[in-house]
mmCIF file of C-alpha atoms in Angstrom:
data_model
loop_
_atom_site.group_PDB
_atom_site.id
_atom_site.type_symbol
_atom_site.label_atom_id
_atom_site.label_comp_id
_atom_site.label_asym_id
_atom_site.label_seq_id
_atom_site.Cartn_x
_atom_site.Cartn_y
_atom_site.Cartn_z
ATOM 1 C CA MET A 883 30.468 40.328 3.491
ATOM 2 C CA SER A 884 31.580 44.200 2.871
ATOM 3 C CA ILE A 885 30.736 46.342 6.067
ATOM 4 C CA LEU A 886 28.805 48.733 3.811
ATOM 5 C CA LEU A 887 26.568 45.472 3.025
ATOM 6 C CA GLN A 888 26.073 44.861 6.716
ATOM 7 C CA ILE A 889 25.103 47.975 7.790
ATOM 8 C CA THR A 890 22.453 48.363 4.912
ATOM 9 C CA LEU A 891 21.143 44.802 5.952
ATOM 10 C CA VAL A 892 20.495 46.334 9.913
ATOM 11 C CA LEU A 893 18.450 49.085 8.148
ATOM 12 C CA VAL A 894 16.830 46.710 5.931
ATOM 13 C CA ILE A 895 15.269 44.312 8.240
ATOM 14 C CA ALA A 896 14.707 47.147 10.982
ATOM 15 C CA LEU A 897 12.309 48.466 7.912
ATOM 16 C CA LEU A 898 10.647 45.248 8.032
ATOM 17 C CA ILE A 899 10.553 44.450 11.661
ATOM 18 C CA VAL A 900 9.608 47.511 13.186
ATOM 19 C CA PRO A 901 6.406 48.000 11.113
ATOM 20 C CA LEU A 902 5.264 44.519 11.509
ATOM 21 C CA SER A 903 5.500 45.407 15.572
ATOM 22 C CA LYS A 904 3.505 48.448 15.296
ATOM 23 C CA ARG A 905 0.826 46.656 13.155
ATOM 24 C CA LEU A 906 0.530 44.141 15.769
ATOM 25 C CA ARG A 907 0.269 47.016 18.374
ATOM 26 C CA LEU A 908 3.479 46.221 19.818
ATOM 27 C CA PRO A 909 6.150 48.948 21.200
ATOM 28 C CA SER A 910 8.384 50.242 18.256
ATOM 29 C CA VAL A 911 10.820 49.423 20.904
ATOM 30 C CA LEU A 912 10.348 45.501 20.681
ATOM 31 C CA GLY A 913 10.789 45.558 17.042
ATOM 32 C CA TYR A 914 14.313 47.312 17.370
ATOM 33 C CA LEU A 915 15.067 44.599 19.915
ATOM 34 C CA LEU A 916 13.851 41.543 17.911
ATOM 35 C CA THR A 917 15.579 43.455 14.892
ATOM 36 C CA GLY A 918 18.851 43.277 17.185
ATOM 37 C CA ILE A 919 18.262 39.161 17.992
ATOM 38 C CA ILE A 920 17.962 38.637 14.322
ATOM 39 C CA LEU A 921 20.902 40.221 13.552
ATOM 40 C CA SER A 922 22.918 38.715 16.355
ATOM 41 C CA PRO A 923 25.701 35.677 16.375
ATOM 42 C CA SER A 924 23.296 33.408 18.241
ATOM 43 C CA LEU A 925 20.771 33.580 14.949
ATOM 44 C CA LEU A 926 21.332 34.578 11.615
ATOM 45 C CA HIS A 927 24.898 36.117 12.378
ATOM 46 C CA LEU A 928 24.340 38.609 9.780
ATOM 47 C CA ILE A 929 27.063 41.066 10.833
ATOM 48 C CA GLN A 930 29.878 38.838 10.625
ATOM 49 C CA THR A 931 32.713 41.364 11.823
ATOM 50 C CA PRO A 932 32.859 41.703 15.338
ATOM 51 C CA GLU A 933 34.571 45.216 14.795
ATOM 52 C CA VAL A 934 31.561 46.404 13.324
ATOM 53 C CA MET A 935 29.358 45.008 15.895
ATOM 54 C CA SER A 936 31.150 46.725 18.756
ATOM 55 C CA SER A 937 31.312 49.877 17.284
ATOM 56 C CA PHE A 938 27.868 50.022 16.427
ATOM 57 C CA MET A 939 26.550 49.119 19.758
ATOM 58 C CA GLN A 940 29.447 51.743 21.342
ATOM 59 C CA VAL A 941 28.055 54.628 18.927
ATOM 60 C CA SER A 942 24.392 53.841 19.383
ATOM 61 C CA LEU A 943 24.429 53.880 23.222
ATOM 62 C CA MET A 944 26.787 56.928 23.037
ATOM 63 C CA ALA A 945 24.262 58.749 21.099
ATOM 64 C CA LEU A 946 21.687 57.516 23.673
ATOM 65 C CA MET A 947 23.765 58.660 26.464
ATOM 66 C CA PHE A 948 24.001 62.024 24.746
ATOM 67 C CA TRP A 949 20.328 62.404 24.614
ATOM 68 C CA ILE A 950 19.632 61.460 28.179
ATOM 69 C CA GLY A 951 21.895 63.842 29.208
ATOM 70 C CA LEU A 952 20.564 66.851 27.209
ATOM 71 C CA GLN A 953 17.393 66.233 29.349
ATOM 72 C CA LEU A 954 19.500 66.725 32.568
ATOM 73 C CA ARG A 955 19.120 70.473 32.466
ATOM 74 C CA PRO A 956 20.392 72.058 35.924
ATOM 75 C CA GLN A 957 17.509 74.584 35.836
ATOM 76 C CA ARG A 958 14.887 71.712 35.639
ATOM 77 C CA ILE A 959 16.427 69.525 38.027
ATOM 78 C CA VAL A 960 16.604 72.599 40.947
ATOM 79 C CA GLN A 961 12.783 73.061 40.232
ATOM 80 C CA ILE A 962 12.362 69.230 41.369
ATOM 81 C CA ASN A 963 10.129 69.484 44.486
ATOM 82 C CA PRO A 964 11.798 67.854 47.389
ATOM 83 C CA SER A 965 9.060 65.182 48.259
ATOM 84 C CA LEU A 966 10.191 63.960 45.022
ATOM 85 C CA TRP A 967 13.740 63.479 45.703
ATOM 86 C CA MET A 968 12.732 61.771 48.683
ATOM 87 C CA MET A 969 10.485 59.867 46.864
ATOM 88 C CA ALA A 970 12.738 58.695 44.257
ATOM 89 C CA ALA A 971 15.629 57.960 46.480
ATOM 90 C CA LEU A 972 13.652 56.064 48.759
ATOM 91 C CA GLN A 973 12.146 53.934 45.955
ATOM 92 C CA VAL A 974 15.782 53.177 44.875
ATOM 93 C CA LEU A 975 16.705 52.576 48.427
ATOM 94 C CA ILE A 976 14.298 50.043 49.093
ATOM 95 C CA SER A 977 14.164 48.470 45.705
ATOM 96 C CA THR A 978 18.000 48.016 45.605
ATOM 97 C CA LEU A 979 17.757 46.291 48.912
ATOM 98 C CA ILE A 980 14.960 43.910 47.857
ATOM 99 C CA PHE A 981 16.493 42.933 44.585
ATOM 100 C CA THR A 982 20.283 42.459 45.770
ATOM 101 C CA LEU A 983 18.751 40.281 48.782
ATOM 102 C CA MET A 984 16.912 38.080 45.902
ATOM 103 C CA ALA A 985 20.119 37.973 43.572
ATOM 104 C CA TRP A 986 22.180 36.606 46.882
ATOM 105 C CA VAL A 987 19.560 34.423 47.633
ATOM 106 C CA PHE A 988 17.784 32.891 44.836
ATOM 107 C CA LEU A 989 20.453 33.699 42.032
ATOM 108 C CA GLN A 990 23.075 32.616 44.323
ATOM 109 C CA GLN A 991 25.634 35.632 43.225
ATOM 110 C CA SER A 992 28.016 36.892 45.101
ATOM 111 C CA LEU A 993 27.355 39.991 47.359
ATOM 112 C CA LEU A 994 28.935 42.526 44.902
ATOM 113 C CA ALA A 995 27.329 41.103 41.904
ATOM 114 C CA SER A 996 24.173 41.072 43.984
ATOM 115 C CA ILE A 997 24.761 44.742 44.726
ATOM 116 C CA VAL A 998 25.133 45.834 41.179
ATOM 117 C CA ILE A 999 22.173 43.899 40.170
ATOM 118 C CA GLY A 1000 20.269 45.375 42.838
ATOM 119 C CA LEU A 1001 21.274 48.895 41.621
ATOM 120 C CA ALA A 1002 20.194 48.181 38.036
ATOM 121 C CA GLY A 1003 16.714 46.874 39.040
ATOM 122 C CA SER A 1004 16.112 49.710 40.888
ATOM 123 C CA LEU A 1005 16.623 52.306 38.439
ATOM 124 C CA SER A 1006 14.285 53.023 35.096
ATOM 125 C CA ALA A 1007 14.566 53.663 31.629
ATOM 126 C CA LEU A 1008 14.032 57.494 30.963
ATOM 127 C CA THR A 1009 14.063 57.052 27.077
ATOM 128 C CA LEU A 1010 11.276 54.317 27.293
ATOM 129 C CA VAL A 1011 8.741 56.279 29.783
ATOM 130 C CA ILE A 1012 9.145 59.509 27.799
ATOM 131 C CA GLN A 1013 8.386 57.885 24.544
ATOM 132 C CA HIS A 1014 5.353 55.942 25.837
ATOM 133 C CA LEU A 1015 4.170 59.308 27.534
ATOM 134 C CA ASN A 1016 5.018 61.349 24.515
ATOM 135 C CA HIS A 1017 2.778 58.666 22.106
ATOM 136 C CA GLN A 1018 -0.292 58.562 24.514
ATOM 137 C CA GLU A 1019 -0.025 62.621 25.192
ATOM 138 C CA GLN A 1020 0.541 62.239 28.667
ATOM 139 C CA PHE A 1021 3.217 64.126 29.088
ATOM 140 C CA ALA A 1022 1.677 67.279 30.297
ATOM 141 C CA THR A 1023 -0.601 65.675 32.876
ATOM 142 C CA SER A 1024 0.460 65.946 36.565
ATOM 143 C CA TYR A 1025 1.313 62.313 36.852
ATOM 144 C CA GLY A 1026 3.328 62.489 33.526
ATOM 145 C CA GLN A 1027 5.286 65.572 34.941
ATOM 146 C CA GLN A 1028 5.816 63.554 38.112
ATOM 147 C CA ALA A 1029 7.055 60.771 36.673
ATOM 148 C CA TYR A 1030 9.280 62.760 34.333
ATOM 149 C CA SER A 1031 10.941 64.334 37.339
ATOM 150 C CA ILE A 1032 11.360 60.936 39.164
ATOM 151 C CA LEU A 1033 13.152 59.716 36.219
ATOM 152 C CA LEU A 1034 15.546 62.769 35.960
ATOM 153 C CA ILE A 1035 16.498 61.864 39.641
ATOM 154 C CA HIS A 1036 17.230 58.153 38.408
ATOM 155 C CA ALA A 1037 19.056 59.522 35.690
ATOM 156 C CA LEU A 1038 21.339 61.652 37.983
ATOM 157 C CA LEU A 1039 21.712 58.174 40.384
ATOM 158 C CA ALA A 1040 22.712 56.217 37.303
ATOM 159 C CA ILE A 1041 25.888 58.324 37.071
ATOM 160 C CA LEU A 1042 26.868 57.560 40.365
ATOM 161 C CA VAL A 1043 26.277 54.006 39.855
ATOM 162 C CA ILE A 1044 27.818 53.964 36.251
ATOM 163 C CA ALA A 1045 30.825 55.545 38.025
ATOM 164 C CA ALA A 1046 30.798 53.542 40.795
ATOM 165 C CA ILE A 1047 30.957 50.083 38.732
ATOM 166 C CA PRO A 1048 34.374 49.805 38.281
ATOM 167 C CA LEU A 1049 34.871 49.935 42.092
ATOM 168 C CA PHE A 1050 33.153 46.811 41.935
ATOM 169 C CA ALA A 1051 34.960 45.213 39.500
ATOM 170 C CA GLY A 1052 37.891 43.602 41.583
ATOM 171 C CA ILE A 1053 39.944 46.228 41.578
ATOM 172 C CA ARG A 1054 42.497 45.110 44.199
ATOM 173 C CA SER A 1055 43.959 48.541 45.253
ATOM 174 C CA THR A 1056 41.526 50.576 46.950
ATOM 175 C CA GLU A 1057 44.007 53.789 45.939
ATOM 176 C CA HIS A 1058 43.434 53.148 42.388
ATOM 177 C CA GLY A 1059 39.419 52.999 42.964
ATOM 178 C CA VAL A 1060 39.442 56.320 44.743
ATOM 179 C CA ALA A 1061 41.484 57.914 42.445
ATOM 180 C CA TYR A 1062 39.419 57.140 39.625
ATOM 181 C CA PHE A 1063 36.527 58.285 41.784
ATOM 182 C CA ALA A 1064 38.087 61.499 42.618
ATOM 183 C CA ALA A 1065 39.376 62.232 38.795
ATOM 184 C CA LEU A 1066 35.518 61.781 37.774
ATOM 185 C CA ILE A 1067 34.403 64.206 40.063
ATOM 186 C CA ALA A 1068 37.288 66.702 39.681
ATOM 187 C CA THR A 1069 36.300 66.052 35.918
ATOM 188 C CA LEU A 1070 32.885 66.887 35.999
ATOM 189 C CA SER A 1071 33.344 70.075 38.319
ATOM 190 C CA GLY A 1072 35.723 71.404 35.815
ATOM 191 C CA LEU A 1073 33.947 70.921 32.909
ATOM 192 C CA PHE A 1074 30.757 72.647 34.491
ATOM 193 C CA LEU A 1075 33.087 75.603 35.453
ATOM 194 C CA CYS A 1076 34.522 75.633 31.679
ATOM 195 C CA ASN A 1077 31.209 75.797 30.492
ATOM 196 C CA ARG A 1078 29.926 77.935 32.599
ATOM 197 C CA TYR A 1079 32.609 80.967 32.382
ATOM 198 C CA LEU A 1080 34.576 80.072 29.320
ATOM 199 C CA MET A 1081 32.336 78.572 26.818
ATOM 200 C CA GLN A 1082 29.321 80.145 26.950
ATOM 201 C CA PRO A 1083 30.779 83.438 25.807
ATOM 202 C CA LEU A 1084 31.774 81.359 22.481
ATOM 203 C CA TYR A 1085 28.184 79.830 22.175
ATOM 204 C CA ARG A 1086 26.596 83.000 22.232
ATOM 205 C CA TRP A 1087 29.205 84.457 19.591
ATOM 206 C CA ILE A 1088 28.541 81.578 17.466
ATOM 207 C CA ALA A 1089 24.823 82.529 17.791
ATOM 208 C CA LYS A 1090 25.146 85.940 17.121
ATOM 209 C CA SER A 1091 26.550 84.747 13.469
ATOM 210 C CA GLY A 1092 22.928 83.379 12.282
ATOM 211 C CA SER A 1093 24.591 80.099 10.766
ATOM 212 C CA HIS A 1094 22.112 77.236 12.083
ATOM 213 C CA GLU A 1095 24.212 74.656 10.934
ATOM 214 C CA LEU A 1096 26.839 75.815 13.616
ATOM 215 C CA HIS A 1097 24.622 74.637 16.153
ATOM 216 C CA ALA A 1098 25.021 70.922 15.290
ATOM 217 C CA ILE A 1099 29.013 71.731 14.701
ATOM 218 C CA VAL A 1100 29.389 72.915 18.205
ATOM 219 C CA ALA A 1101 27.275 69.986 19.699
ATOM 220 C CA ILE A 1102 29.624 67.447 17.581
ATOM 221 C CA ALA A 1103 32.408 69.166 18.341
ATOM 222 C CA VAL A 1104 31.681 69.446 22.402
ATOM 223 C CA THR A 1105 31.076 65.813 22.359
ATOM 224 C CA LEU A 1106 34.081 64.454 20.791
ATOM 225 C CA ALA A 1107 36.265 66.801 22.838
ATOM 226 C CA LEU A 1108 34.755 65.277 25.904
ATOM 227 C CA LEU A 1109 35.237 61.844 24.394
ATOM 228 C CA VAL A 1110 38.563 62.381 23.800
ATOM 229 C CA LEU A 1111 39.443 63.897 27.440
ATOM 230 C CA MET A 1112 37.748 61.003 28.923
ATOM 231 C CA ASN A 1113 39.572 58.475 26.923
ATOM 232 C CA THR A 1114 42.911 60.364 27.812
ATOM 233 C CA LEU A 1115 42.105 60.048 31.624
ATOM 234 C CA GLY A 1116 41.029 56.461 31.382
ATOM 235 C CA LEU A 1117 37.334 57.038 32.500
ATOM 236 C CA ASN A 1118 34.040 55.964 31.177
ATOM 237 C CA LEU A 1119 33.361 57.257 27.330
ATOM 238 C CA PHE A 1120 29.687 56.686 28.136
ATOM 239 C CA LEU A 1121 29.798 59.008 30.730
ATOM 240 C CA GLY A 1122 31.743 61.466 28.528
ATOM 241 C CA ALA A 1123 28.685 61.170 25.953
ATOM 242 C CA LEU A 1124 26.460 61.712 29.040
ATOM 243 C CA PHE A 1125 28.598 65.026 30.361
ATOM 244 C CA ALA A 1126 28.423 66.515 27.164
ATOM 245 C CA GLY A 1127 24.546 66.240 26.726
ATOM 246 C CA ILE A 1128 24.753 67.902 30.360
ATOM 247 C CA LEU A 1129 26.924 70.664 29.418
ATOM 248 C CA LEU A 1130 25.107 71.673 26.075
ATOM 249 C CA ALA A 1131 21.732 71.426 28.081
ATOM 250 C CA ASP A 1132 23.207 74.056 30.562
ATOM 251 C CA SER A 1133 24.133 76.539 27.751
ATOM 252 C CA ASP A 1134 22.170 78.938 25.407
ATOM 253 C CA PHE A 1135 22.394 76.152 22.535
ATOM 254 C CA ARG A 1136 19.859 73.909 24.243
ATOM 255 C CA PRO A 1137 16.977 74.775 22.009
ATOM 256 C CA ALA A 1138 18.935 74.678 18.564
ATOM 257 C CA VAL A 1139 20.673 71.400 19.588
ATOM 258 C CA GLU A 1140 17.076 69.835 20.919
ATOM 259 C CA SER A 1141 15.512 70.961 17.644
ATOM 260 C CA ALA A 1142 18.241 69.432 15.697
ATOM 261 C CA ILE A 1143 18.311 66.235 17.101
ATOM 262 C CA ARG A 1144 14.392 65.657 17.836
ATOM 263 C CA PRO A 1145 13.766 64.011 14.218
ATOM 264 C CA PHE A 1146 16.420 61.397 15.146
ATOM 265 C CA GLN A 1147 15.108 60.903 18.469
ATOM 266 C CA GLY A 1148 13.162 57.833 17.856
ATOM 267 C CA LEU A 1149 16.573 56.835 15.814
ATOM 268 C CA LEU A 1150 18.857 56.998 18.476
ATOM 269 C CA MET A 1151 16.569 54.834 20.642
ATOM 270 C CA GLY A 1152 15.764 52.479 17.866
ATOM 271 C CA LEU A 1153 19.715 51.772 17.423
ATOM 272 C CA ALA A 1154 20.417 51.851 20.896
ATOM 273 C CA PHE A 1155 17.761 48.686 21.157
ATOM 274 C CA ILE A 1156 19.228 47.092 17.893
ATOM 275 C CA SER A 1157 22.566 47.196 19.679
ATOM 276 C CA LEU A 1158 21.198 45.742 22.753
ATOM 277 C CA GLY A 1159 19.422 42.923 20.769
ATOM 278 C CA MET A 1160 22.841 42.078 19.218
ATOM 279 C CA SER A 1161 24.579 41.681 22.467
ATOM 280 C CA LEU A 1162 21.859 38.818 23.717
ATOM 281 C CA HIS A 1163 22.448 35.257 23.434
ATOM 282 C CA LEU A 1164 19.226 33.418 21.917
ATOM 283 C CA ALA A 1165 20.126 30.553 23.927
ATOM 284 C CA ASP A 1166 20.145 31.868 26.991
ATOM 285 C CA LEU A 1167 16.561 33.289 26.675
ATOM 286 C CA LEU A 1168 15.298 29.782 25.666
ATOM 287 C CA ASN A 1169 17.178 27.947 28.437
ATOM 288 C CA PHE A 1170 16.034 30.371 31.307
ATOM 289 C CA PRO A 1171 12.444 31.603 29.990
ATOM 290 C CA TRP A 1172 10.882 31.119 33.378
ATOM 291 C CA MET A 1173 13.415 32.822 35.152
ATOM 292 C CA ILE A 1174 13.256 35.528 33.010
ATOM 293 C CA LEU A 1175 9.596 35.842 32.713
ATOM 294 C CA GLY A 1176 9.350 35.553 36.621
ATOM 295 C CA GLY A 1177 12.137 38.204 37.439
ATOM 296 C CA THR A 1178 10.289 40.588 34.952
ATOM 297 C CA LEU A 1179 7.084 39.927 36.875
ATOM 298 C CA ILE A 1180 8.793 40.364 40.279
ATOM 299 C CA LEU A 1181 10.457 43.259 38.814
ATOM 300 C CA ILE A 1182 7.479 45.220 37.641
ATOM 301 C CA LEU A 1183 5.057 44.346 40.390
ATOM 302 C CA GLY A 1184 7.861 44.938 43.428
ATOM 303 C CA LYS A 1185 8.728 48.308 41.951
ATOM 304 C CA PHE A 1186 4.710 49.083 41.567
ATOM 305 C CA ALA A 1187 4.039 48.425 45.033
ATOM 306 C CA ILE A 1188 7.196 50.536 46.227
ATOM 307 C CA ASN A 1189 6.022 53.400 44.263
ATOM 308 C CA LEU A 1190 2.318 52.963 45.206
ATOM 309 C CA ALA A 1191 3.053 53.183 48.748
ATOM 310 C CA LEU A 1192 5.620 55.932 48.763
ATOM 311 C CA ALA A 1193 2.807 57.947 46.539
ATOM 312 C CA ARG A 1194 -0.122 57.423 48.921
ATOM 313 C CA TYR A 1195 2.816 58.401 51.423
ATOM 314 C CA HIS A 1196 3.315 61.831 49.968
ATOM 315 C CA GLN A 1197 -0.715 62.542 49.614
ATOM 316 C CA ASN A 1198 -1.015 61.807 45.793
ATOM 317 C CA SER A 1199 -4.097 60.741 44.610
ATOM 318 C CA TRP A 1200 -4.916 57.460 43.606
ATOM 319 C CA ARG A 1201 -4.953 58.292 39.913
ATOM 320 C CA ASN A 1202 -1.362 59.625 40.079
#
């Protein structure tokens, strides 16, 4: 089966499943996830080239990370209320401790694996909540803005988690792990300085040309250059896509880039969840249904209770 035919099958099945899920009043994200499961090797195995599936997953997730980075505008982050910073930090800390303990005791994982599970469980999905708030027209409400601010903090914490995961991956040399983390911090600091003092004049010069197609070219060029830099330094490529979004969010090009990718925002999320569905093994889902359902219920109720208590402590209304 040719690569072109495989890509066509991905899009055709998405066109069938996603409208069906919407007709059943299910989230469109679930439709994309089901599309990925149908295409996965554990079911129909329509994507027969492993390289195609791997490349599809990497590209779609990097596009999603770029979009998340575009939301992390430094000016917006600085304006977040200190009480929301404290609330988000406490929620992540308490959730991590609880989920780490549960993974260690009930799932019998190692301590390091339990910590990674706890960190992953404590964070929330920026993309899903923004999509829901926009769909329900609740983004401009007080609780919508507070939720958005807390999720921005989660996204920042996720950068640290992604950067720290290689340190948990059984690296024997502590010096190697410290060097990796130091290289990451130095790269991010250098990129911000370069963006602020060298790239901003270039952005303004391009903007004066009046060619709107150059905005998209700048976004693509910055992203690819960062991916090449990250690959050269041996750093995480997903962080490269995230940093590219952050740098463009800190530039005069942010409104133009956002307007250019807004029509494709849903598609980026859809492709990312198709790739996640393709990576799932249906046998694992069928062999452990009660563990998955029970874990999901505990995750939702546990984080709901923690956030509710913290919100009331910070004198939010019951509705918020």
